[in-house]
Short mmCIF file of C-alpha atoms in Angstrom, two decimals:
data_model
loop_
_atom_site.label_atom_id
_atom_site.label_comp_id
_atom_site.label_asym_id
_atom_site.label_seq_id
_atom_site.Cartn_x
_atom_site.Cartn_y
_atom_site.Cartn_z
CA UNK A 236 -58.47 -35.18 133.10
CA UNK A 237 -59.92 -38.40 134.34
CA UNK A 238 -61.83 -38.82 137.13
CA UNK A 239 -59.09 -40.77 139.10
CA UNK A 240 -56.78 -38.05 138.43
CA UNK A 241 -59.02 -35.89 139.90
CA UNK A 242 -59.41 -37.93 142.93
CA UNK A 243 -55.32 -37.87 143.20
CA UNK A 244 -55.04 -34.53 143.25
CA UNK A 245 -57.74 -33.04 145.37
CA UNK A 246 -60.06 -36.05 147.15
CA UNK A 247 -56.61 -37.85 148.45
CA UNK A 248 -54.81 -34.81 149.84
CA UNK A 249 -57.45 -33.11 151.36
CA UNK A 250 -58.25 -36.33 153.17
CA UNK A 251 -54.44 -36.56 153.99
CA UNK A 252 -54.62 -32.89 155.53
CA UNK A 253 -57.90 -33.37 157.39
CA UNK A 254 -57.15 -36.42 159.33
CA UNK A 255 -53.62 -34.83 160.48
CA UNK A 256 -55.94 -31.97 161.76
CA UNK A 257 -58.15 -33.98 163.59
CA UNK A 258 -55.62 -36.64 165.13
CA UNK A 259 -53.36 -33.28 166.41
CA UNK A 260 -55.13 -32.92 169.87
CA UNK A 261 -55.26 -36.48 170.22
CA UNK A 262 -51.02 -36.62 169.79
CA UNK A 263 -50.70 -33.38 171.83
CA UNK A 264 -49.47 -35.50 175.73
CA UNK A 265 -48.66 -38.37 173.46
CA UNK A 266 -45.89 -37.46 170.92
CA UNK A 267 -42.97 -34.98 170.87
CA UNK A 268 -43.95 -31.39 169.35
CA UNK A 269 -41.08 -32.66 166.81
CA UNK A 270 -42.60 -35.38 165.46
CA UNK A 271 -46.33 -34.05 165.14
CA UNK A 272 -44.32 -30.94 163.13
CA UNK A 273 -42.26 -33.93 160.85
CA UNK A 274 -46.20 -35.84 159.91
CA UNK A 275 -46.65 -32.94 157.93
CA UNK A 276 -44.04 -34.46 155.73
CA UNK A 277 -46.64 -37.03 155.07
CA UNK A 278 -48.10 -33.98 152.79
CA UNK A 279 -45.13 -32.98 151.20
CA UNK A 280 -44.43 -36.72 150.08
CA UNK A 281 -47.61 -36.87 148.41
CA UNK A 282 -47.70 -33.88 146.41
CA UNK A 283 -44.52 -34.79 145.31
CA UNK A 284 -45.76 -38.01 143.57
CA UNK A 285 -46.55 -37.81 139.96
CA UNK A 286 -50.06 -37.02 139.11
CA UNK A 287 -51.26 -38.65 135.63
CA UNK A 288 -52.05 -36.63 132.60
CA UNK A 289 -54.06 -37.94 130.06
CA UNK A 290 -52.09 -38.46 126.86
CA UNK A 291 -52.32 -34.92 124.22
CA UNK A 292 -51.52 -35.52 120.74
CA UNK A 293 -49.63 -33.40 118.99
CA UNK A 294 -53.07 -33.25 116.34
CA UNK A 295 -55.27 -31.84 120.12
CA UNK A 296 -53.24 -28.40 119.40
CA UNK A 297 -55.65 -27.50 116.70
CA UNK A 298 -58.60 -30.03 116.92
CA UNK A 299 -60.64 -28.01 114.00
CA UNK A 300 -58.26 -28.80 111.82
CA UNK A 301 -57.39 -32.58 112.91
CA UNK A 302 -61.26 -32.93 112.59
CA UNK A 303 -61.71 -31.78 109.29
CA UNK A 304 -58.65 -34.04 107.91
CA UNK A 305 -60.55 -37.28 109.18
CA UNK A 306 -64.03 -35.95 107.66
CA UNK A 307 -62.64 -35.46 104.58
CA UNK A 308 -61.18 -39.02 105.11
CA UNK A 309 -64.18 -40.60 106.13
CA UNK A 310 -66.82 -38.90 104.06
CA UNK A 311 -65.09 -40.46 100.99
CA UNK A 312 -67.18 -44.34 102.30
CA UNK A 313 -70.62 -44.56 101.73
CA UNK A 314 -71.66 -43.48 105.79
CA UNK A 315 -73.16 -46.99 106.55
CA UNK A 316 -69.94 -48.64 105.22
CA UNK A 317 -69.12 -51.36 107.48
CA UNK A 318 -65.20 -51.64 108.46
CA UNK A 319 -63.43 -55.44 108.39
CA UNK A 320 -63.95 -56.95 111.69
CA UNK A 321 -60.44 -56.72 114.09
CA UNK A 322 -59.78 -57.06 117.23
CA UNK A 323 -60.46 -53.05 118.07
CA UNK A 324 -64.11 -52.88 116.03
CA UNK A 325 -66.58 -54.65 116.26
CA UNK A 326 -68.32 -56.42 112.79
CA UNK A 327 -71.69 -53.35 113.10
CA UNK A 328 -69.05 -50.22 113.42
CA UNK A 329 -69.88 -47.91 110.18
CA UNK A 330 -67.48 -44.81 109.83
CA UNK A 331 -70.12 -42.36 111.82
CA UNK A 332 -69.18 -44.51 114.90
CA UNK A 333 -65.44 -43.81 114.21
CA UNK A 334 -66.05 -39.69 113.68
CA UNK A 335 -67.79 -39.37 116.44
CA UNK A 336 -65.24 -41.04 118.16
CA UNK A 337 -62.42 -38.91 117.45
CA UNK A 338 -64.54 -35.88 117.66
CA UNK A 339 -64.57 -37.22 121.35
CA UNK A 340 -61.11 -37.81 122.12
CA UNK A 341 -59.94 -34.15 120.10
CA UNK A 342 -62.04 -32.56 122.77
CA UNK A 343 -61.30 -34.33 125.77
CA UNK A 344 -57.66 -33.68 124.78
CA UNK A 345 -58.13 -30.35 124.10
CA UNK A 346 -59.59 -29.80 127.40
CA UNK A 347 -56.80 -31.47 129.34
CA UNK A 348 -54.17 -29.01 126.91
CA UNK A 349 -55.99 -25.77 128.36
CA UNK A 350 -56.20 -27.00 131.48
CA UNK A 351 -52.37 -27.70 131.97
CA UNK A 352 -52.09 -24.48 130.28
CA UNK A 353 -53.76 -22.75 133.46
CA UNK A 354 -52.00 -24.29 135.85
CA UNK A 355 -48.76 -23.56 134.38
CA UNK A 356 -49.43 -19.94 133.92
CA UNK A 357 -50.89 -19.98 137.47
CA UNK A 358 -47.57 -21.09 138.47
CA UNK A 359 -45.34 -18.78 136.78
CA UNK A 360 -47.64 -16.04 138.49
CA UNK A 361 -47.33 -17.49 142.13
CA UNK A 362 -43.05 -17.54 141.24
CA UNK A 363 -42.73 -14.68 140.59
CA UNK A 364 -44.77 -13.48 143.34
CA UNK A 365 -42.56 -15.13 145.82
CA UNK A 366 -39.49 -14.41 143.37
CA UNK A 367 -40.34 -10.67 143.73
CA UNK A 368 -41.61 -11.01 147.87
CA UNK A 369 -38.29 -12.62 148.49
CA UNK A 370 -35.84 -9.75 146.58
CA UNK A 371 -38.30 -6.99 147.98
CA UNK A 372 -37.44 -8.37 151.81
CA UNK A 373 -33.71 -9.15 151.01
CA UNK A 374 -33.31 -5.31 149.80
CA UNK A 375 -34.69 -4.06 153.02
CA UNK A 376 -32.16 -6.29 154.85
CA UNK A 377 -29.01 -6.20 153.44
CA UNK A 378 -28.35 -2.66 154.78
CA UNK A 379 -27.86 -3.98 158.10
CA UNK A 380 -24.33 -4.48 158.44
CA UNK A 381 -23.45 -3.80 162.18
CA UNK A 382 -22.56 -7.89 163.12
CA UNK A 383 -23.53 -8.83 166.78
CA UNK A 384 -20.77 -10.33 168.24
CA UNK A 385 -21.38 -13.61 169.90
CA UNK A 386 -20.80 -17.27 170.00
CA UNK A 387 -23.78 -18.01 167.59
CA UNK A 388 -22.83 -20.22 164.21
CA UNK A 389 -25.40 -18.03 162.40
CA UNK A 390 -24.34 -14.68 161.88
CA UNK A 391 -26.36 -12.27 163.62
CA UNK A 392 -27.28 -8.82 162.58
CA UNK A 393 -28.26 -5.51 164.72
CA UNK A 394 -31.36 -3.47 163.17
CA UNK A 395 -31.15 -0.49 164.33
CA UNK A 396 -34.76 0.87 163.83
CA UNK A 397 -36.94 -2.07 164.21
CA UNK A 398 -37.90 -4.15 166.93
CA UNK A 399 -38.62 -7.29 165.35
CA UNK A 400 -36.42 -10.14 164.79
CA UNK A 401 -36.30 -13.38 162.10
CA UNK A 402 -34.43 -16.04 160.18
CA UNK A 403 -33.54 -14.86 156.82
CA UNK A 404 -31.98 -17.28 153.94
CA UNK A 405 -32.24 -21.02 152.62
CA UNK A 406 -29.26 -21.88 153.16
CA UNK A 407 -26.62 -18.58 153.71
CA UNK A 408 -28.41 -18.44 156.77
CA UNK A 409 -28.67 -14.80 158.87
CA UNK A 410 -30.33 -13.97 162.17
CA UNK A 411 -31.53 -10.20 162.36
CA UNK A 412 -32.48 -9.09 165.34
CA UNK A 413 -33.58 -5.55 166.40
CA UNK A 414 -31.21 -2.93 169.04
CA UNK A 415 -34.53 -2.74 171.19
CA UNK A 416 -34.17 -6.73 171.89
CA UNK A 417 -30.00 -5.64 173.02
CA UNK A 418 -30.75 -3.36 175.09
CA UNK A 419 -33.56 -5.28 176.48
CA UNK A 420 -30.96 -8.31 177.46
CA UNK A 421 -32.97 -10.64 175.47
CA UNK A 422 -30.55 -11.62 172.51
CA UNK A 423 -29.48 -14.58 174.04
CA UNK A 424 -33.58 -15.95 173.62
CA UNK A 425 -33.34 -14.49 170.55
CA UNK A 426 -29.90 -16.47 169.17
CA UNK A 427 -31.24 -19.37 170.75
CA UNK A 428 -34.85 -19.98 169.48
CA UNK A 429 -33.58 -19.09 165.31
CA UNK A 430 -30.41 -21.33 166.26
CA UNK A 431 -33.65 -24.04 167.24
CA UNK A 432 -35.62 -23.22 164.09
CA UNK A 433 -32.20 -23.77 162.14
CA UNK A 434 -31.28 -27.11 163.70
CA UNK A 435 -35.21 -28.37 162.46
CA UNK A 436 -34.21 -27.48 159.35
CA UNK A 437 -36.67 -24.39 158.80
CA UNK A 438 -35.10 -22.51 156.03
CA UNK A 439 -35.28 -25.80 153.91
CA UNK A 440 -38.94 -26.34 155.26
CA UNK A 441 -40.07 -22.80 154.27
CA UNK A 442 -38.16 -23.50 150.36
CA UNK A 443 -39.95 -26.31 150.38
CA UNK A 444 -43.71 -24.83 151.11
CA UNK A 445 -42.51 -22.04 148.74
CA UNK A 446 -42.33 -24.80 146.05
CA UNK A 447 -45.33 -26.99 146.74
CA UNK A 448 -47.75 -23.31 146.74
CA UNK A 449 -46.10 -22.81 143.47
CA UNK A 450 -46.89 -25.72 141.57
CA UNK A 451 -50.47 -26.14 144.10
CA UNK A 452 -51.27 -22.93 144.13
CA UNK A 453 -54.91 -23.70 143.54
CA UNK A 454 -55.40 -26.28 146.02
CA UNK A 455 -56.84 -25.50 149.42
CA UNK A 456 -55.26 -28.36 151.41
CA UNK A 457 -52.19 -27.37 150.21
CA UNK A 458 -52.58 -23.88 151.85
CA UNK A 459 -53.89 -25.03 154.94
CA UNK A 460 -51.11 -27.57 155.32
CA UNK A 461 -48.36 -25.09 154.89
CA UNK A 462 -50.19 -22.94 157.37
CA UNK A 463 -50.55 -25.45 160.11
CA UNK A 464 -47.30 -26.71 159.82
CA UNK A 465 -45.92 -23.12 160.25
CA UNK A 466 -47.58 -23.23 163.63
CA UNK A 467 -46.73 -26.75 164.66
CA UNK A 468 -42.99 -25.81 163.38
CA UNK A 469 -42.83 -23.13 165.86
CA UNK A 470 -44.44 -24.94 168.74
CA UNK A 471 -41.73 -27.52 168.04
CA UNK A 472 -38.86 -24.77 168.20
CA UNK A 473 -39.85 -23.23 171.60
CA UNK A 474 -39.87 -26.74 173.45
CA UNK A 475 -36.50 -27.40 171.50
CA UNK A 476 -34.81 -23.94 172.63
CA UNK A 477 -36.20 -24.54 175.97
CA UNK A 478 -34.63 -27.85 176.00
CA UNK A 479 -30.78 -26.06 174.76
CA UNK A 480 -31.25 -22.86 177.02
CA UNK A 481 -32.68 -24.95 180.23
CA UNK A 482 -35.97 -25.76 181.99
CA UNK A 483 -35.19 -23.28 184.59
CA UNK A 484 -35.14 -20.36 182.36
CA UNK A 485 -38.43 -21.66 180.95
CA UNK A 486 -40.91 -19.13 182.97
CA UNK A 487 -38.82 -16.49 181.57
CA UNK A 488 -38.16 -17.32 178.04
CA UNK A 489 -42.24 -17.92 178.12
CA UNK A 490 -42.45 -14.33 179.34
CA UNK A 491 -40.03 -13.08 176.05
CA UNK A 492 -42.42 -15.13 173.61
CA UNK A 493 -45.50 -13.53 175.15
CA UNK A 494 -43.61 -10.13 175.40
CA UNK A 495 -42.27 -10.51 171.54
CA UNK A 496 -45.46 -11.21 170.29
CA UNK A 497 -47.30 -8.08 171.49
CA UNK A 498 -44.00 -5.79 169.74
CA UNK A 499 -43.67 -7.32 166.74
CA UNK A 500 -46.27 -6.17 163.61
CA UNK A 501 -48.46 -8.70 162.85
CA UNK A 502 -47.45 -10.57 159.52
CA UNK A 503 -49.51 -11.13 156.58
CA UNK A 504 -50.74 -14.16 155.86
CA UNK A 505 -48.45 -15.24 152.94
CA UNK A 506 -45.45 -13.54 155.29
CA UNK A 507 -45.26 -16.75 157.02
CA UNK A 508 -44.19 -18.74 153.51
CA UNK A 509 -41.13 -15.60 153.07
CA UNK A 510 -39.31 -15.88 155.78
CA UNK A 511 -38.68 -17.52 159.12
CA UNK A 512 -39.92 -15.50 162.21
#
């Protein structure tokens, strides 16, 4: 891989993440929680563009043997055997110039072949890690049945032994939400802040940090983007429910955020990129 391409993929986007970082406490008074959660877009935009492979020949699959085929080529000339002057030698190249040339190219070429080779099969792995994640969490789910009946668009879904409570599905959206928050009188936050995280678009978010840690799996600032703009997507999604449920019921929805966050089980770090909570 050339140097540039290196520079693409890691120097670029890590600047990228770090100056989004540094500018967010300086856009904290200054801009809406929704737009400092929509700059990490910036991110996703430039993942997204195409990064440059150098070209592999088909002969870079087996360089020992594409090597061996232009030795036996070239060591039929005399090695000091000047080749007619064109416009891609000059007059002094003899045919040692030209082997050690190619020898050159096989095994930068060869190098960029194993190394797309690792990221691919680091890919696949990270897949079906989320593949697997995702089925593991939907099995656990889909046993709760008992619908909650209120004016929500999203269907909502009583758990009857947990007191936790999340988003669940890309697009055949499904609030779950446990019989502890019921009885408790706090559905209503509940329906109202996953209602919020749905009207940001949230599920699509979270698909689409499933798919950039997929292909980026091995790149830092990709991690630490997805992570911050978990948290900044959740900031943004309390002021927004505050702003649909009222400013007057903002001490107390404050007090069922705090109150929530004590209950429910700490997740796991790569929770956050599984579901919406």
């Amino acid at each position: 891989m050339r140097l540039f391409n290196i520079l693409e993929l890691f120097i670029f986007p890590s600047i990228l993440v770090l100056i989004l970082i540094l500018i967010k406490p300086l856009l904290k008074n200054r801009v809406k929680p929704v737009i400092r959660y929509a700059l990490w877009l910036l991110v996703v935009i430039r993942m997204v563009l195409p990064v440059a492979f150098p070209s592999v020949p088909l002969m870079a699959i087996n360089p020992s043997d594409a090597d061996s085929e232009i030795a036996g080529e070239l060591n039929k000339l005399p090695p000091d055997t000047p080749f007619a002057p064109s416009t891609e030698y000059e007059d002094e190249t003899t045919a040692a110039d030209i082997l050690e040339g190619q020898k050159t190219t096989l095994l930068t070429n060869g190098h960029a072949l194993s190394l797309r080779g690792f990221w691919i099969i680091g890919s696949v792995i990270m897949f079906l890690f989320f593949l697997i994640t995702r089925i593991s969490f939907y099995l656990k789910v889909r046993n709760y049945k008992n619908r909650y009946e209120c004016d929500s668009k999203i269907p909502v879904y009583i758990m009857d032994n947990r007191r936790d409570c999340f988003l669940f599905g890309f697009f055949s959206k499904k609030i779950y939400i446990g019989q502890d928050l019921i009885d408790n009188g706090q559905a209503d936050f509940v329906i109202a802040h996953y209602s919020s995280h749905s009207k940001q678009l949230d599920n699509i978010w979270l698909l689409v940090r499933i798919l950039l840690l997929t292909v980026y799996w091995f790149h830092p600032a990709v991690w630490i983007a997805a992570s911050h703009a978990v948290k900044d997507g959740e900031y943004a999604c309390n002021m927004l429910t505050v702003k649909t449920i009222g400013e007057d019921k903002y001490p107390e929805y404050k007090e069922f955020v705090i109150g929530l966050s004590k209950i429910m089980p700490r997740p796991a770090f790569w929770e956050q990129f599984v579901y919406v909570a």
